[in-house]
Each structure stands twice: as C-alpha cells, then as structure tokens.
mmCIF file of C-alpha atoms in Angstrom:
data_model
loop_
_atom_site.group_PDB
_atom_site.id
_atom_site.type_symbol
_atom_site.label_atom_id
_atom_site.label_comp_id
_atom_site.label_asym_id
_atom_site.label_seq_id
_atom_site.Cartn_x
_atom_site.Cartn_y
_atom_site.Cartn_z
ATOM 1 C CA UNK A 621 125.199 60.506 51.578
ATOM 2 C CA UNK A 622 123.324 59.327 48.745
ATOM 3 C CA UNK A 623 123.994 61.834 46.041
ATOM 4 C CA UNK A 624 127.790 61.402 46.817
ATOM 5 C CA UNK A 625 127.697 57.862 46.872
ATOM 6 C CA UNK A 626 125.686 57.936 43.837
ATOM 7 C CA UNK A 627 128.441 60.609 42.119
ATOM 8 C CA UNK A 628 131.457 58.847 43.407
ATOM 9 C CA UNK A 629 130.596 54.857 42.695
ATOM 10 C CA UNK A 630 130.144 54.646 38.451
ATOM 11 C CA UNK A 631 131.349 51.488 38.354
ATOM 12 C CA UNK A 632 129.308 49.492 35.237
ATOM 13 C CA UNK A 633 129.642 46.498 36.826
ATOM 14 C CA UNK A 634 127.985 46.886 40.317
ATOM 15 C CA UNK A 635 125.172 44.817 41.429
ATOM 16 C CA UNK A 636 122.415 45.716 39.399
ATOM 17 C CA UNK A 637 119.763 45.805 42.169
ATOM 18 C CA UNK A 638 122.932 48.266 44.385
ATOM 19 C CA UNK A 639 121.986 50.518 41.448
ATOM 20 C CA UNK A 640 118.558 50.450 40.947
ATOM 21 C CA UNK A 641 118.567 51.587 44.321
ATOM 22 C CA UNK A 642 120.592 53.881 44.215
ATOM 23 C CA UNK A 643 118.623 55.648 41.511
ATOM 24 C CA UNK A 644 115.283 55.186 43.485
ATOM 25 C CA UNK A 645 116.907 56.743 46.379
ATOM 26 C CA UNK A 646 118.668 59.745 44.258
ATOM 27 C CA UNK A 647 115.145 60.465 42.563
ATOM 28 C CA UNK A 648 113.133 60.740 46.122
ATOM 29 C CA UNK A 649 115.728 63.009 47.279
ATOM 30 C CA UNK A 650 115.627 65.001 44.364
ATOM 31 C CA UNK A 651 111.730 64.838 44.008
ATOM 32 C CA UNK A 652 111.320 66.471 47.095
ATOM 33 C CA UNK A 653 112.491 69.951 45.559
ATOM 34 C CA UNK A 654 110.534 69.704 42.412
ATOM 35 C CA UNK A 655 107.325 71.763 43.837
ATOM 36 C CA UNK A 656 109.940 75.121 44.333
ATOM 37 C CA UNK A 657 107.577 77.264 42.183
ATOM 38 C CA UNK A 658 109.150 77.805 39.171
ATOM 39 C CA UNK A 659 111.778 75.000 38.732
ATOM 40 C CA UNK A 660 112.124 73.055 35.511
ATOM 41 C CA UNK A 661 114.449 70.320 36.601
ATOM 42 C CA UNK A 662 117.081 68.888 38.945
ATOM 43 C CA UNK A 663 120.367 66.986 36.935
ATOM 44 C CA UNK A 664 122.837 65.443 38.947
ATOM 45 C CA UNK A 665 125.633 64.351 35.803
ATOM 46 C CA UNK A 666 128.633 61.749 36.904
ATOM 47 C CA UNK A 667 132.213 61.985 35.670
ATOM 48 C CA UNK A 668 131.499 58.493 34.380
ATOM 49 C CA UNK A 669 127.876 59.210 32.620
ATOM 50 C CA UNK A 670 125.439 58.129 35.012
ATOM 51 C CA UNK A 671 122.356 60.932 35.332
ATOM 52 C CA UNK A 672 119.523 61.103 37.945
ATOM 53 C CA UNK A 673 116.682 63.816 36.531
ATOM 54 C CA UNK A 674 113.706 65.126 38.081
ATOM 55 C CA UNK A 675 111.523 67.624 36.133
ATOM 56 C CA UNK A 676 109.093 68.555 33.358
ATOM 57 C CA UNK A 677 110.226 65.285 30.825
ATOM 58 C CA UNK A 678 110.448 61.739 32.128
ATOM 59 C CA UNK A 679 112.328 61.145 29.333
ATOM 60 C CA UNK A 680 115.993 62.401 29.856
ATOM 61 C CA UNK A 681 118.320 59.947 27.994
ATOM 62 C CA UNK A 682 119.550 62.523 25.558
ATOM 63 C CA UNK A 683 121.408 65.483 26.702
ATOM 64 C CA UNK A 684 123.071 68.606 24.747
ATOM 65 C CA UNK A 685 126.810 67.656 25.717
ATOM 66 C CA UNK A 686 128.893 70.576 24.320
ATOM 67 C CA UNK A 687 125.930 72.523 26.912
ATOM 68 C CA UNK A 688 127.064 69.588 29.866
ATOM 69 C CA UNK A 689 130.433 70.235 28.847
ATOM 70 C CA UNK A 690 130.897 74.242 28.709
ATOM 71 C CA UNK A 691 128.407 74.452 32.025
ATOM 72 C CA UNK A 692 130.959 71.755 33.660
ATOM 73 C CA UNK A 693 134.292 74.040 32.874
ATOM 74 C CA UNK A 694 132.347 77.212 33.473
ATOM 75 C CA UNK A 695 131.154 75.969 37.096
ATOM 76 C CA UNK A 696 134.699 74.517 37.909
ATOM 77 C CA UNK A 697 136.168 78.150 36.727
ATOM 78 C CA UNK A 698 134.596 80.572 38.765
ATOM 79 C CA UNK A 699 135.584 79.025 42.022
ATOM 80 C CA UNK A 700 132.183 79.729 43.560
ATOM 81 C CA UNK A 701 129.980 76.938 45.475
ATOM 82 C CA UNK A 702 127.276 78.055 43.557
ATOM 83 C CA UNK A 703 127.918 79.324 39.595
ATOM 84 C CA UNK A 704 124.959 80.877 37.910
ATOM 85 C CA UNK A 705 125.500 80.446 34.021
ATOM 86 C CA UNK A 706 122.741 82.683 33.168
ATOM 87 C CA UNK A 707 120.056 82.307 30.499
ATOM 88 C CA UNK A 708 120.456 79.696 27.938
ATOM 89 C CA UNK A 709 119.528 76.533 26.247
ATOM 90 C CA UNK A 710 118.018 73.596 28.070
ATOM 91 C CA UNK A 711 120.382 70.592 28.602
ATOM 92 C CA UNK A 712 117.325 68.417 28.321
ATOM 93 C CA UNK A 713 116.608 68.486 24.637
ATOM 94 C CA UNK A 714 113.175 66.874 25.101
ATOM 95 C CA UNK A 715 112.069 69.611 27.726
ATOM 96 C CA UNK A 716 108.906 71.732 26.909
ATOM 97 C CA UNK A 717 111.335 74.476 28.303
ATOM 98 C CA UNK A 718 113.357 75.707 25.342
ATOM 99 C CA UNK A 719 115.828 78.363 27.711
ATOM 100 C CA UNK A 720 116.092 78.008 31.260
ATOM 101 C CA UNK A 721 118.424 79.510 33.599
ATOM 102 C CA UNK A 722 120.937 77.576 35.133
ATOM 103 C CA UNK A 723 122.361 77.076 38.530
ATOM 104 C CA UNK A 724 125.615 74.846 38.546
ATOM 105 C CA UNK A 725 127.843 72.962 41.031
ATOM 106 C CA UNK A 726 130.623 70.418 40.973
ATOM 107 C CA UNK A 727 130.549 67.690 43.599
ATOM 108 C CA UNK A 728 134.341 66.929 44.118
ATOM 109 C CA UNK A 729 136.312 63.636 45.790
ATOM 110 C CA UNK A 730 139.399 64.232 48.227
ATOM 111 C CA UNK A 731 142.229 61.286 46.959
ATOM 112 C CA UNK A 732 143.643 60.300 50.446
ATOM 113 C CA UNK A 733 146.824 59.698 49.856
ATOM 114 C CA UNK A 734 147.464 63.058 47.737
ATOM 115 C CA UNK A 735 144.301 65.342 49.211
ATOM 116 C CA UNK A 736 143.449 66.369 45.728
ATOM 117 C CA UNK A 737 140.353 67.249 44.358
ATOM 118 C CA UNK A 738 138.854 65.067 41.904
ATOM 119 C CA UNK A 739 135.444 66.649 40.242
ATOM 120 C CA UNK A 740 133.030 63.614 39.977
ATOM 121 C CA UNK A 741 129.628 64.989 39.211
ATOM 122 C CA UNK A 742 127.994 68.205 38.229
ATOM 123 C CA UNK A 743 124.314 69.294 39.784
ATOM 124 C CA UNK A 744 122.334 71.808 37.812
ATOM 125 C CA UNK A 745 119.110 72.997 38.818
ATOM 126 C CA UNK A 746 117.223 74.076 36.001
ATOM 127 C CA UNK A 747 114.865 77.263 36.495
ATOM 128 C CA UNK A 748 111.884 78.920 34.132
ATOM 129 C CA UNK A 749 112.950 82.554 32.915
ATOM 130 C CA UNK A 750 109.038 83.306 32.797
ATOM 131 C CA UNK A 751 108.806 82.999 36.601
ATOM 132 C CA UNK A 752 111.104 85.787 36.767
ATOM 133 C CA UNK A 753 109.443 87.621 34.598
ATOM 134 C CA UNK A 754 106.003 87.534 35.917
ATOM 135 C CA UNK A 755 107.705 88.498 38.990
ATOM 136 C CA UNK A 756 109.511 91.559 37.407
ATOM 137 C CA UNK A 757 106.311 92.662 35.467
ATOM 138 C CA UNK A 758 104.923 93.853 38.378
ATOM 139 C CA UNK A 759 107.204 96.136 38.807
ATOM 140 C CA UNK A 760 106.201 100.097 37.262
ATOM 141 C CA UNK A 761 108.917 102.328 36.796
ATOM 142 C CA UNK A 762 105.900 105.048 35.114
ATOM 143 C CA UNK A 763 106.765 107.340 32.556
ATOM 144 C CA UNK A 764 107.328 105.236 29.598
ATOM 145 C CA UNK A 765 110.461 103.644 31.487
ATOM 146 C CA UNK A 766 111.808 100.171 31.551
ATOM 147 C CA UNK A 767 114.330 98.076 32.851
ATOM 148 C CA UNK A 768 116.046 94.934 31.733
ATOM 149 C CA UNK A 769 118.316 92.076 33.562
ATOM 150 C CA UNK A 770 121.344 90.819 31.926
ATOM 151 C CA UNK A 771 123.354 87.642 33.001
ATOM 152 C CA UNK A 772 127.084 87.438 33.259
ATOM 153 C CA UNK A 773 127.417 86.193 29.640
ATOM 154 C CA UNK A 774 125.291 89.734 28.065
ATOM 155 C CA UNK A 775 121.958 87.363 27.601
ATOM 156 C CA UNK A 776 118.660 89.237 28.468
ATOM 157 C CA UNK A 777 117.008 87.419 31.712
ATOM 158 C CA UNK A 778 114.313 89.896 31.507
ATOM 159 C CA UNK A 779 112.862 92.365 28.369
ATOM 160 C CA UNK A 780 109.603 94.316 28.693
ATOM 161 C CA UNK A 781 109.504 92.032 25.198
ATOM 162 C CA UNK A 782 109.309 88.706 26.065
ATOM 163 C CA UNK A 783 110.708 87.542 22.744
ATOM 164 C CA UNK A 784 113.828 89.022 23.489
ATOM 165 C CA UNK A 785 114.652 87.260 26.661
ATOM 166 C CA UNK A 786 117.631 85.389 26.120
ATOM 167 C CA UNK A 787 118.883 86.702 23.015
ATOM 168 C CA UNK A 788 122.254 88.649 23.535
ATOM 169 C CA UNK A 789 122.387 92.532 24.354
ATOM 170 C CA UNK A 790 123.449 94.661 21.631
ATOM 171 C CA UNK A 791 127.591 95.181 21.850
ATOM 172 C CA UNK A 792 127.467 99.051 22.496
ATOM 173 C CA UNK A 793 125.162 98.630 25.508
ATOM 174 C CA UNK A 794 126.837 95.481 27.296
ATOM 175 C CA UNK A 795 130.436 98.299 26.704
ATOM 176 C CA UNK A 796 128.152 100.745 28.443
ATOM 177 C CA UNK A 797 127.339 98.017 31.292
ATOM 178 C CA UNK A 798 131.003 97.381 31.445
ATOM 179 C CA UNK A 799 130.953 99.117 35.268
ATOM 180 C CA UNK A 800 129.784 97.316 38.138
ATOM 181 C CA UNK A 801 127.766 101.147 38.351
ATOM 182 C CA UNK A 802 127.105 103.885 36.865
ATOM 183 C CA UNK A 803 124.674 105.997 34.446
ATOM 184 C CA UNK A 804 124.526 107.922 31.572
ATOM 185 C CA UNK A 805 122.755 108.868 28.042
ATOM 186 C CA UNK A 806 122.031 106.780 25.688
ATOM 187 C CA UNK A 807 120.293 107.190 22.175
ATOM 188 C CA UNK A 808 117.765 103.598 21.132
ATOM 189 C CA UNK A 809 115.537 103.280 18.260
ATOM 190 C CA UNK A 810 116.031 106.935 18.162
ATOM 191 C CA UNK A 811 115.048 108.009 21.655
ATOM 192 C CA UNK A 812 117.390 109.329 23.984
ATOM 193 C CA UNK A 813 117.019 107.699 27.507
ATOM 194 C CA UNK A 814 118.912 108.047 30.796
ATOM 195 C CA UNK A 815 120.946 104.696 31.603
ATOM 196 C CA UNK A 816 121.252 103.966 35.385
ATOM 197 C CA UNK A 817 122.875 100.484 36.026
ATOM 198 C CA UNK A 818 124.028 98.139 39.037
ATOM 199 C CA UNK A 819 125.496 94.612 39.227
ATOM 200 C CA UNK A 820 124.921 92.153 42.209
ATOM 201 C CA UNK A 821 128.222 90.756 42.525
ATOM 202 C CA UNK A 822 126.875 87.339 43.758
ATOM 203 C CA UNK A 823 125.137 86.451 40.916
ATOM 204 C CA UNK A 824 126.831 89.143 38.025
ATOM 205 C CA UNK A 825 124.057 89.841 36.687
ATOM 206 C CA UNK A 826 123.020 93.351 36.055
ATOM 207 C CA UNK A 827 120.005 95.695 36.443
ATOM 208 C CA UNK A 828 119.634 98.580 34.021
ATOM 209 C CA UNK A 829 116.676 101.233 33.624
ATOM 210 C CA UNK A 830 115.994 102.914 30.763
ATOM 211 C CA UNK A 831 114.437 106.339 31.596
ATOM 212 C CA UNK A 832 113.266 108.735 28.511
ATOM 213 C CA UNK A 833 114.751 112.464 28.763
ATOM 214 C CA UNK A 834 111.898 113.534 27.170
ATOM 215 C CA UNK A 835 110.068 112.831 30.827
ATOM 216 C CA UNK A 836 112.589 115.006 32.360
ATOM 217 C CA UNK A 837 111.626 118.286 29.822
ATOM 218 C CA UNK A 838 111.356 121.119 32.891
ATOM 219 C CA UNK A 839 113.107 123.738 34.680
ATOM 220 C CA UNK A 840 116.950 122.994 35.330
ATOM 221 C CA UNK A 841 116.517 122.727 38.911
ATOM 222 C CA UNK A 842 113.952 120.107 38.804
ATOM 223 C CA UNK A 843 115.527 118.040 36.136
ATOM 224 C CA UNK A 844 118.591 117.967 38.498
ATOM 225 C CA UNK A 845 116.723 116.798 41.429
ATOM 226 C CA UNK A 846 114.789 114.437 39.467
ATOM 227 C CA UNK A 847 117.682 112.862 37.518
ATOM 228 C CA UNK A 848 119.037 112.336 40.842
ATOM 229 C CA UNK A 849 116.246 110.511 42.403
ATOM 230 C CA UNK A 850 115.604 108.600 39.222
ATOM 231 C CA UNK A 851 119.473 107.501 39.132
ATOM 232 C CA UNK A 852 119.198 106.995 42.883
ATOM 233 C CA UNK A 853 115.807 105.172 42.554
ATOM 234 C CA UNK A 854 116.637 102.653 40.215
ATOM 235 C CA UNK A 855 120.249 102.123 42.159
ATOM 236 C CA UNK A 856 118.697 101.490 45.129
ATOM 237 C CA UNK A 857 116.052 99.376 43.011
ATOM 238 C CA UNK A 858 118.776 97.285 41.624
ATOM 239 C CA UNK A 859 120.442 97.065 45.591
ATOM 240 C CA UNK A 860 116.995 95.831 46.874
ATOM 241 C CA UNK A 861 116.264 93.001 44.094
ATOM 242 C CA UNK A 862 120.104 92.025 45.263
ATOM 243 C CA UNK A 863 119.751 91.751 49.085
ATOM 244 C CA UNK A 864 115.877 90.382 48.674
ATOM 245 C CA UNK A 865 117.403 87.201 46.842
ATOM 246 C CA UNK A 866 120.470 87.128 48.875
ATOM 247 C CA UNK A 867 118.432 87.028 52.195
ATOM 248 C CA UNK A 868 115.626 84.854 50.315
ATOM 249 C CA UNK A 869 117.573 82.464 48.285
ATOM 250 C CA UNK A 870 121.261 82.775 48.177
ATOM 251 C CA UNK A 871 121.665 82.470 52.086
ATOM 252 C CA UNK A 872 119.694 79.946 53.237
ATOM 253 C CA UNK A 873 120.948 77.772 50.182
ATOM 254 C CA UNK A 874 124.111 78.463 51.264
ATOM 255 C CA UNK A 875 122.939 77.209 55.270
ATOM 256 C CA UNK A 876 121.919 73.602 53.517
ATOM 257 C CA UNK A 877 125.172 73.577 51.223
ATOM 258 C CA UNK A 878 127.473 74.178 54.718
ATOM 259 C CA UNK A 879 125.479 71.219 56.216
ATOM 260 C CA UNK A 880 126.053 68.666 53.129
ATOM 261 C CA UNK A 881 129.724 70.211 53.400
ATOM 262 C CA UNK A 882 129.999 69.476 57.173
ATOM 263 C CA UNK A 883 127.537 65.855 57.227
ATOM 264 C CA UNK A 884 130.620 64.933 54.079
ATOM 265 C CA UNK A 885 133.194 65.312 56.407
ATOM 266 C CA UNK A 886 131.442 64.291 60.049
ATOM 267 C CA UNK A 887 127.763 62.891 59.726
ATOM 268 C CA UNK A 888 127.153 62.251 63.419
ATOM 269 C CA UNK A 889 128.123 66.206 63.323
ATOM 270 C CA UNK A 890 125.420 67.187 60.759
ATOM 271 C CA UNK A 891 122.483 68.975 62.525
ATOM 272 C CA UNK A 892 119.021 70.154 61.427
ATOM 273 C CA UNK A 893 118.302 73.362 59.952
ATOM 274 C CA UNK A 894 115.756 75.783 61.155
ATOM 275 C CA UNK A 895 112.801 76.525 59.608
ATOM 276 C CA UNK A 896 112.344 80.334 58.812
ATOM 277 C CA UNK A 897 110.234 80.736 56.291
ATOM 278 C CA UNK A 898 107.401 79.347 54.733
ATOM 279 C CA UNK A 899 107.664 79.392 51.276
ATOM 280 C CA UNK A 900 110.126 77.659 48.402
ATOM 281 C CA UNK A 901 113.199 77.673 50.661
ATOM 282 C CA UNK A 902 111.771 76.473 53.334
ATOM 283 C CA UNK A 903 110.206 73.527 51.852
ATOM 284 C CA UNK A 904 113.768 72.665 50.588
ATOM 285 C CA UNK A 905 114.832 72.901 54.192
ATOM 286 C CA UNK A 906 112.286 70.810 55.324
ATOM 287 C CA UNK A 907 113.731 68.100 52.884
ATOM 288 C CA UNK A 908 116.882 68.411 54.116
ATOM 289 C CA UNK A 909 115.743 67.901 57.377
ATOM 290 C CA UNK A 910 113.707 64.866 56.511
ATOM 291 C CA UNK A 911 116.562 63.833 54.008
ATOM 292 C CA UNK A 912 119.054 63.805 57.362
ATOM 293 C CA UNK A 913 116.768 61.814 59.377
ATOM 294 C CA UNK A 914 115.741 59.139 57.265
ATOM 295 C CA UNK A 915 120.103 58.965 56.834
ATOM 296 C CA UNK A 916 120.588 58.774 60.347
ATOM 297 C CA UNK A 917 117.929 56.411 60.813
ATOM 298 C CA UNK A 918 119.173 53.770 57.986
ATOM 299 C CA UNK A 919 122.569 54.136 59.882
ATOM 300 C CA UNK A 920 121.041 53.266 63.323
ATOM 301 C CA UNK A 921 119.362 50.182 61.991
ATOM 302 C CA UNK A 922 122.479 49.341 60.076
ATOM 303 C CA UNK A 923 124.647 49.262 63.315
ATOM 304 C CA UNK A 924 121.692 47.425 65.049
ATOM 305 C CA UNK A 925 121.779 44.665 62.087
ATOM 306 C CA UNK A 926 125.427 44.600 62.148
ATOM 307 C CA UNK A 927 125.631 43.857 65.759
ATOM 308 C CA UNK A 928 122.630 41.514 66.037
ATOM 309 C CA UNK A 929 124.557 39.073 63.129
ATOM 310 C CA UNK A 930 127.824 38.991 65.845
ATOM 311 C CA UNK A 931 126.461 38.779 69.142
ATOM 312 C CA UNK A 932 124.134 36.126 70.816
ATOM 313 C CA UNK A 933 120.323 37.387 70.886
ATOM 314 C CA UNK A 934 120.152 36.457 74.739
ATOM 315 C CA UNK A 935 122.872 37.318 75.722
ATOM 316 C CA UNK A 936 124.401 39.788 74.132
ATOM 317 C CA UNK A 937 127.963 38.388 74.038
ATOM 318 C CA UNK A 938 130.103 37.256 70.927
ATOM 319 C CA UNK A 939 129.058 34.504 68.926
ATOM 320 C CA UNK A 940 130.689 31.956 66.761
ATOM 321 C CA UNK A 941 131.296 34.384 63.564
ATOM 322 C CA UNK A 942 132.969 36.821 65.612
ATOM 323 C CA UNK A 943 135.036 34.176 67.012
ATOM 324 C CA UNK A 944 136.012 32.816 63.696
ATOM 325 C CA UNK A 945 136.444 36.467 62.397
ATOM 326 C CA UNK A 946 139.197 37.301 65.315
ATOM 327 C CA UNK A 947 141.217 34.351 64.876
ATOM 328 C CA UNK A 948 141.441 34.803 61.256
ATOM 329 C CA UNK A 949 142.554 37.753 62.063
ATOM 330 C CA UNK A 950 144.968 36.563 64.460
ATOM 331 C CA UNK A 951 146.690 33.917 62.225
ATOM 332 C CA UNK A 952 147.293 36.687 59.690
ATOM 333 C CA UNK A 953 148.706 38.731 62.042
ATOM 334 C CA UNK A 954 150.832 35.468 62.722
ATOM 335 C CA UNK A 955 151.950 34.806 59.086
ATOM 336 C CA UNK A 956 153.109 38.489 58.967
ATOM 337 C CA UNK A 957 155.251 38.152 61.627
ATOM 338 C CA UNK A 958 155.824 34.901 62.972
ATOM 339 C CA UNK A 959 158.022 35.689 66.342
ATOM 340 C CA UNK A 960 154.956 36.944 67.251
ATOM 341 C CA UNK A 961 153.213 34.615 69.943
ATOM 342 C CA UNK A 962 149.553 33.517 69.908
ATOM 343 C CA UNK A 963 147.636 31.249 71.421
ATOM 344 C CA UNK A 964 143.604 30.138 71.456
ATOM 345 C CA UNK A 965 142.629 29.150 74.901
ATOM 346 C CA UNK A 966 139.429 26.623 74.815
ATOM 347 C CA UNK A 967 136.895 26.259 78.037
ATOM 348 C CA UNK A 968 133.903 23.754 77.239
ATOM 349 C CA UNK A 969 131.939 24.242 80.110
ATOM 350 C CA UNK A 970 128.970 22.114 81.051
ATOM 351 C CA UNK A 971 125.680 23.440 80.916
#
C-alpha cells in the first residue's frame, strides 16, 4: 500500500511531513530486501520524478535518464510482469557497480471512469553480474570447454574472461544463436569447436558451450556417441540452470507479485505467504509477510482512532461530531432537492 501510494500521489505540493513519511516508510520496505546476496540496489522511479533508492550509494540524486527512459519503454513492451533487460550500465551513476543486470517492472493506475491503464512508476532491482559468475565458475565442462550466457539484447552475462562480460557477442555468433536450440561447428580464434545452445524462454537469455573437436579426435563410433552426449549434456545443462531459477527465483517472486496484485485490488483478501526456503527468497517472503502485517495493523488502529473521535468513550454511542456531521449531511441532501422532507427531533433528558 505504500509503494503504490508512494507511485501514484507526486503531487509537489503535499504536506511536507505526508512526504517525508512516505519516503521513510518506502525505504524500510525496500531495506528489508537489500541483504539478497548479490543485489546492488532497489529504484522505485515515479511518472512525476520522485525516486526511493536502497543500495550500494546513499547518494542517488543523479540518474542516467536515456537508461530510465529505454528500461521504462522496454519493460512496458514486452508485456511481462517481470522484464529482464539484461546486462548493462548502472542507472545510478555514482554506484561502485559500473554494469549490473537489471530486473524491471511498471506499477500501473486503473482511471475509473475509463478502466485504463496509466503507468505511474517503474521498479528496478539492480543485481551484480559477478555473483553470477562466481556461481557459474564452478561449473567444469573438462576438456578445454567453455560456456557463455547471453541476454536478450546479445550482451555477455557470463565469459570464462571476465573482461568481456557485458560487451556485445560478435554478429556471426548471436546469427548462429538465432534458434531457441540447436548446435553446430564453429571456427574461433582459429579453433574449431562444437556449438550446442538453449534459450530459457522466461528470461531469453541463452546458454551456449563451446566444445573443441580436437577433444573428440577417435574412432567414428565414439565421436558419434560422444557428440551426442556432449550436445545432450550441455542441453540438458542449459534446461537445468532454467528450471533451478524458475523453481528458485522466478516462482516464488511471482507468489509475492500475485499477492501485491490481489492486496491492490482487496487488502482484507491479501494473505501470508509460506515460508519454503531458507535462503534469499525466503527472506524476501518473510518481508512481505512482516510488510502485510505491520499494513494491516496501521489499518486496525486507524479504524480504532477513527471510531474513538465519533463515539462517546463510555458509552460507545454517537457523539456531538457525528451529530453535526449527519445533519450537514442532511441539509445538503435538502438543498438538492427541496420536496424532500426532513426534520431534527430534540429530547433533553434530565440526568
């Protein structure tokens, strides 16, 4: 309720203590996700111009806005809750973090008179490309081969080199990768290497292994049999990596996104999310959890608040602004249509 409020109300000329809370409120949220191992920063970026930042830099005045602006129109184009940009430059230009990879949504507003969607803020969540590559270094393919990730865009997420992460894939290879699958031979830095290749549709990004023929120098039989399992093996390496982060990451991101979704439209419906793992995700569903109940809590004590300043204390019945609030009401009413009767009826009893 607090990041839409926050990405819906920009008006400059709200109470300035409204705001400041606001923000304080925005950054706890937000705070609470900042220990997922391996996350530079949170952004949540209003239509109007108002940010909330949590990450590496306190200092996040200045932003690269052609970045803002192309990761804005590339989020609202794919049409996917979740759009994952890829490898690229930070929007923070004072982070540490030079290229991070990027994880975009748009935060719309339904007009109720025309039920159109307005976009009003955009949330990107910031990640560190060397987490993902200590986590892919562990992985030995033997034999002098290698593998690489590339992002939708052709941008290296991973490189045995580390100073090519991020640059762009050379043209004839990303023509090669063209396929959601395949393999075949291909000839680098003059050394011809088997190319076995799979995309995970979720994320289009692509996993291709690089295997050297030279390894594969034996009978014909066995080269068949082991250009199979090689093919096969990195396929079904590529497949794993894919349903690991699904079931790791992608899903139970997309159980907390279905609760904002659903607390958005009914918040007494919004319900607390179970706790099945104890790592990264499952601190960020912990959050949530705590994020709901400390919401349904300030609602509670603003119903209690609200009653307590219309209703007598020892009694419990109406008191004398609630009185003065229905009549008002009642001589509008009146002036709106006057052939309509109305009457106050006055007992002073005697105590």
């Amino acid at each position: 309720e607090a990041i839409n409020a926050a990405a819906i109300d920009e008006t400059p000329e709200g109470d300035t203590y409204d705001r400041l809370a606001t923000q304080a409120r925005i950054g706890y949220i937000l705070n609470g996700y900042s220990s997922l191992r391996g996350l530079v920063s949170i952004d949540l970026i209003g239509a109007g111009g108002r940010h909330y930042h949590v990450g590496d830099t306190l200092e996040a005045v200045r932003l690269d806005e052609e970045r803002r602006r192309r990761l804005f129109e590339a989020a609202q184009r794919s049409g996917r809750t979740v759009h994952w940009s890829g490898i690229g430059p930070n929007i923070n230009v004072h982070s540490a973090y030079r290229k991070v990879i990027t994880a975009a949504r748009v935060l719309y507003r339904v007009e109720r008179e025309t039920l159109r969607r307005e976009p009003v803020a955009l949330l990107l969540v910031s990640y560190d490309p060397d987490e993902l590559a200590r986590q892919f270094d562990d992985v030995a393919l033997g034999n002098g081969a290698w593998f690489v990730a590339v992002d939708g865009n052709g941008r290296l997420l991973y490189h045995p080199d580390a100073r090519l992460r991020g640059e762009r894939l050379a043209t004839p290879l990303l023509e090669t990768l063209r396929d959601p699958q395949g393999s075949r031979s291909v000839n680098i830095a003059g050394h011809d290497y088997l190319l076995a290749h799979a995309r995970a549709v979720t994320l289009g990004w692509t996993i291709a292994g690089f295997v050297p023929l030279d390894t594969l120098a034996a009978p014909v039989a066995p080269i068949r049999w082991a250009s199979f399992g090689l093919v096969a093996g990195c396929l079904l390496f590529a497949l794993l990596i894919a349903i690991r982060l699904h079931a790791k990451v992608i899903s139970p991101l997309r159980a907390v996104i279905r609760q904002l979704q659903r607390f958005e439209r009914d918040p007494a419906g919004a319900e607390h999310l179970g706790i099945t793992n104890d790592d990264e995700i499952g601190e960020l569903t912990r959050w949530y959890n705590r994020s709901l109940d400390a919401v349904h809590a300030l609602r509670d004590s603003e119903e209690r608040a609200q009653h307590a300043a219309l209703h007598d204390v020892l009694t419990g019945l109406a008191n004398r602004t609630l009185l003065i609030d229905h009549i008002a009401h009642a001589q509008a009413a009146v002036r709106r249509q006057p052939e309509r009767p109305c009457a106050l009826l006055f007992i002073d009893l005697d105590h």
